[in-house]
Backbone as CSV, one residue per row, in Angstrom:
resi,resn,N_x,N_y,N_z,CA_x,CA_y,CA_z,C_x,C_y,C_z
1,UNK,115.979,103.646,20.143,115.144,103.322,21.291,115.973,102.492,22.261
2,UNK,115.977,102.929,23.075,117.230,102.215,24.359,116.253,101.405,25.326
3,UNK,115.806,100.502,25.655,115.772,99.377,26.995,115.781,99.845,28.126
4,UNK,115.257,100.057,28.964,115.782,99.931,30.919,114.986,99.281,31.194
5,UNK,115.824,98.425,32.320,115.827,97.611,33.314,115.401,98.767,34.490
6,UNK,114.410,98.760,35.494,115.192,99.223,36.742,115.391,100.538,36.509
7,UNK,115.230,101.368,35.453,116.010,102.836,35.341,117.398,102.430,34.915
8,UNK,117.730,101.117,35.031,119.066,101.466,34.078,119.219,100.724,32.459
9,UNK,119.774,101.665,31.590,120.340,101.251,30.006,120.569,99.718,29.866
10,UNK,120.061,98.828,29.489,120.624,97.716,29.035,121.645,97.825,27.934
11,UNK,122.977,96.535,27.918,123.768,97.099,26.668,122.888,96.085,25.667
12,UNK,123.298,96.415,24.779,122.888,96.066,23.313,123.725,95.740,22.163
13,UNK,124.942,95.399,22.438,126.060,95.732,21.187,125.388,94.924,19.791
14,UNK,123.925,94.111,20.104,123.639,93.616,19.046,122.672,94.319,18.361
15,UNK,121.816,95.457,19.060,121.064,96.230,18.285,121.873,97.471,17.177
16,UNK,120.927,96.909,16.101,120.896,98.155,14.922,119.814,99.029,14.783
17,UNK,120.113,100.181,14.203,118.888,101.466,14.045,119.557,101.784,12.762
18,UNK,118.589,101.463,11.647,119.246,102.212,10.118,118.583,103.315,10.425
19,UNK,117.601,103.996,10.989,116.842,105.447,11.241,116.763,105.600,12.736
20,UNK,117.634,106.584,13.142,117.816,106.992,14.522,116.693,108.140,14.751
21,UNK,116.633,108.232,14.076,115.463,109.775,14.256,113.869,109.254,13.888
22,UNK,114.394,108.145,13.776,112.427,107.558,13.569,111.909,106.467,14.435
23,UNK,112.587,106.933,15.500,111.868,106.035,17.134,110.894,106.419,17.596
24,UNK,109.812,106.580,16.726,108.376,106.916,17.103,108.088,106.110,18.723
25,UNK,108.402,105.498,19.389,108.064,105.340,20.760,108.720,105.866,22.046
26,UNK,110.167,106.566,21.712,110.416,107.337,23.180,110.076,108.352,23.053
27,UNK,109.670,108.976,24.222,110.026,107.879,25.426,108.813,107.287,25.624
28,UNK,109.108,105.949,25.663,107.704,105.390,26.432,108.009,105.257,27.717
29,UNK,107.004,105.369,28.595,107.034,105.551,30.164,107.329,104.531,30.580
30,UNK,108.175,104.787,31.873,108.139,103.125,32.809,107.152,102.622,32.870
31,UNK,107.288,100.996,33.027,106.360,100.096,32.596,106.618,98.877,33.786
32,UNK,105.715,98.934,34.792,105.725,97.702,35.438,105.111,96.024,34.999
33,UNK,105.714,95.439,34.777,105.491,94.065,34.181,104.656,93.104,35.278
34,UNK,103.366,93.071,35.184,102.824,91.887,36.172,103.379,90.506,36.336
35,UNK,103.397,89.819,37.281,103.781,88.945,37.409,103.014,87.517,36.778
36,UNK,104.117,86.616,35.855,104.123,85.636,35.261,103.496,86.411,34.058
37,UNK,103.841,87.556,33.371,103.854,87.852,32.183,105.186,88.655,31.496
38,UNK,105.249,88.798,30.428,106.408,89.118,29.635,105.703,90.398,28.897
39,UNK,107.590,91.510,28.610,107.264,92.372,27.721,108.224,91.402,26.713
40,UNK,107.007,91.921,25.506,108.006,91.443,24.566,108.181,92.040,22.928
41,UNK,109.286,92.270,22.952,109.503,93.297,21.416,109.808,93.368,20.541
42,UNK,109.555,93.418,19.479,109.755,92.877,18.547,111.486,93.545,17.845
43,UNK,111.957,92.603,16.782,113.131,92.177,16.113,113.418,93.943,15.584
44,UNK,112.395,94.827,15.090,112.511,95.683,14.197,112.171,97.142,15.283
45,UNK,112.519,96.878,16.625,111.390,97.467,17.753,111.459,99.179,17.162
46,UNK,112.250,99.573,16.231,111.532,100.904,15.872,109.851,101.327,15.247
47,UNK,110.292,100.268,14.849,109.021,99.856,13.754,108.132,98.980,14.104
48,UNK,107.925,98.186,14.687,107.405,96.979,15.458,105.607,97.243,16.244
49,UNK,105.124,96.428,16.206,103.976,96.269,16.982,104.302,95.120,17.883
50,UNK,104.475,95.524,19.185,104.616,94.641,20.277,103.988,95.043,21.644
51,UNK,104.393,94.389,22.585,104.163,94.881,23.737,103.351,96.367,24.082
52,UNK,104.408,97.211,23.229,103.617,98.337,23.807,102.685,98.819,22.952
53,UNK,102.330,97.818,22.033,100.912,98.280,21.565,99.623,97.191,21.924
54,UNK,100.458,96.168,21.657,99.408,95.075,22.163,99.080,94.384,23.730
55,UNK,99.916,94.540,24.591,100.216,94.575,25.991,101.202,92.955,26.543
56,UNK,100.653,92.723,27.475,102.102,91.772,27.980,101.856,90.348,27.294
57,UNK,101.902,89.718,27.278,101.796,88.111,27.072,102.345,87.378,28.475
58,UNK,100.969,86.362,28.201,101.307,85.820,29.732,102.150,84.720,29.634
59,UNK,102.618,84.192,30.525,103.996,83.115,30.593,103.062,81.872,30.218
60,UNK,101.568,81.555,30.167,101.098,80.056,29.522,100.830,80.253,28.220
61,UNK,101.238,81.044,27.584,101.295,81.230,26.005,102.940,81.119,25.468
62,UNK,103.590,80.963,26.019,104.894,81.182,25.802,105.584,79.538,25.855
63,UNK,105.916,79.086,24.729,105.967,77.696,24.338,107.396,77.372,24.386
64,UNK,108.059,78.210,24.226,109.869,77.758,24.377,110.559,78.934,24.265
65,UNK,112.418,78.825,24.044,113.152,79.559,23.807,113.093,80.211,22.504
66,UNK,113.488,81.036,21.488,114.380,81.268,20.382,115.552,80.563,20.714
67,UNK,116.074,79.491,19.203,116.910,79.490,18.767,117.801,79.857,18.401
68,UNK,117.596,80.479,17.141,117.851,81.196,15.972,117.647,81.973,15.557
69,UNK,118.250,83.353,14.971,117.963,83.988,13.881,118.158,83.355,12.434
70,UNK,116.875,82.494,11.860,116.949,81.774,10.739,116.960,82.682,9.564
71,UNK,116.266,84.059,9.650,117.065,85.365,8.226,116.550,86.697,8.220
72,UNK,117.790,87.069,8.110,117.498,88.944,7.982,117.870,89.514,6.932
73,UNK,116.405,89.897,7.044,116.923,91.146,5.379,116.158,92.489,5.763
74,UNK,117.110,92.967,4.521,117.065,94.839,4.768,115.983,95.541,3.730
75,UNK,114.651,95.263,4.179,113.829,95.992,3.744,113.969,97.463,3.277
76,UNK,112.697,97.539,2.364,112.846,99.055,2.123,112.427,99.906,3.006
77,UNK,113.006,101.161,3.699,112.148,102.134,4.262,110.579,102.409,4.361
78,UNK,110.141,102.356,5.209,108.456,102.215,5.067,107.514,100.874,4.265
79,UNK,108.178,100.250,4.110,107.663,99.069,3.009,106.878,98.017,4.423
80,UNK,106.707,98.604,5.693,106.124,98.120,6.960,104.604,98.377,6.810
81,UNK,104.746,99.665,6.069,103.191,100.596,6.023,102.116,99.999,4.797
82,UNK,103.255,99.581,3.263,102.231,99.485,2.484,101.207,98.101,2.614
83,UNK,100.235,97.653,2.760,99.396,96.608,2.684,98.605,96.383,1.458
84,UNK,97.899,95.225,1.566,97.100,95.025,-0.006,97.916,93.969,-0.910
85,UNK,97.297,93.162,-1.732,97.733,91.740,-2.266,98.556,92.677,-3.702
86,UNK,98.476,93.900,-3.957,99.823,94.668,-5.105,100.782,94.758,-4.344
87,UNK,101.097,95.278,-2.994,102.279,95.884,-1.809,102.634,94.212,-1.641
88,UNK,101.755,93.152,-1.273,102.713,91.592,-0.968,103.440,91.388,-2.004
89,UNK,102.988,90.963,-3.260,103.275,90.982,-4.461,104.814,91.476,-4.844
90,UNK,104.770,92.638,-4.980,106.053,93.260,-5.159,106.865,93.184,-4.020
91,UNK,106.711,93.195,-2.104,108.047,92.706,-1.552,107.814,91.245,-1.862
92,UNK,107.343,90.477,-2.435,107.765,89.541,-3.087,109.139,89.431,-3.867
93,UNK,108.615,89.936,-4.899,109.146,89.987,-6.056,110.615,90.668,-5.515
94,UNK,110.909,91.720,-4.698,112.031,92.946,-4.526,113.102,91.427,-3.782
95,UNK,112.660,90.714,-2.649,112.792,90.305,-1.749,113.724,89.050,-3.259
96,UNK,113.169,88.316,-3.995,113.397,87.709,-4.861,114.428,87.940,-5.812
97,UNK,114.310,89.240,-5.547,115.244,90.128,-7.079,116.876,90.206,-6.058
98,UNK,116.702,91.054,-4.392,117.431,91.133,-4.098,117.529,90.597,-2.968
99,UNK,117.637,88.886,-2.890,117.886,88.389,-1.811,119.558,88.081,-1.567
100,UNK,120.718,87.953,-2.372,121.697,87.988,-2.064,122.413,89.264,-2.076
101,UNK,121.770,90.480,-2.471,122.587,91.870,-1.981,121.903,92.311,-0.474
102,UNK,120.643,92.023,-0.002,119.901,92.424,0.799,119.773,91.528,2.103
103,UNK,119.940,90.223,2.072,120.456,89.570,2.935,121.510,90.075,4.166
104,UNK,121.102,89.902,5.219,122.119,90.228,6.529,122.676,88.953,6.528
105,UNK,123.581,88.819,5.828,124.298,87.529,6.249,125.372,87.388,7.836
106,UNK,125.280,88.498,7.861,126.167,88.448,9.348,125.048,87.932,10.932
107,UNK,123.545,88.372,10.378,123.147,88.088,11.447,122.068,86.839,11.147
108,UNK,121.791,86.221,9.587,121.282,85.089,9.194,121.733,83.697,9.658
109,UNK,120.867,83.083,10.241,121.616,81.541,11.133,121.760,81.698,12.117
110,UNK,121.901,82.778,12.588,122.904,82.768,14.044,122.574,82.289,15.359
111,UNK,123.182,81.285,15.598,122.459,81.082,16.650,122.452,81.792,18.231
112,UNK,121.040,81.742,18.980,120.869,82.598,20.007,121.010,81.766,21.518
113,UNK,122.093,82.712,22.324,122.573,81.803,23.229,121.444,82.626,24.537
């Protein structure tokens, strides 16, 4: 899923896509942003409920910057979909079992300029 500004590509050298073929939202249509509100998208935006499902957020809800990326990990495929206190439970438990193979340590901490 690619960004425009304006009709043009934003770069991204920091976005990842582990599934290129599962951008269930393009194309989404140009989108004019009202004034003193924000689009805003989420970390996983293939997968994500943001903006373009829930709509803009206005700028007096919006309390500060990001910092940080304080931690990323590499979920399982679809593990977005399952719900229910058995589905928490076990990414519990997975999340527990494999937090030092599954960990993004390259992009955990990092701080956001």
């Amino acid at each position: 899923c690619t960004v425009h500004v304006d009709g043009v590509p934003i770069q991204e050298p920091y976005k990842q896509h582990v599934n290129h073929f599962n951008c269930h939202w393009d194309p989404y249509p140009p989108t004019r942003i009202p004034p003193d509100a924000y689009f805003v998208m989420g970390d996983n935006r293939d997968q994500s409920k943001d903006s373009r499902t829930w709509g803009f957020v206005p700028r007096r809800h919006i309390k500060g910057r990001a910092l940080l990326i304080w931690w990323s990990y590499e979920e399982d495929a679809g593990a977005w979909r399952e719900t229910g206190v058995a589905a928490r439970l076990k990414s519990i438990a997975t999340k527990m079992t494999h937090f030092l193979t599954r960990t993004r340590w390259s992009r955990s901490f990092r701080v956001i300029r």
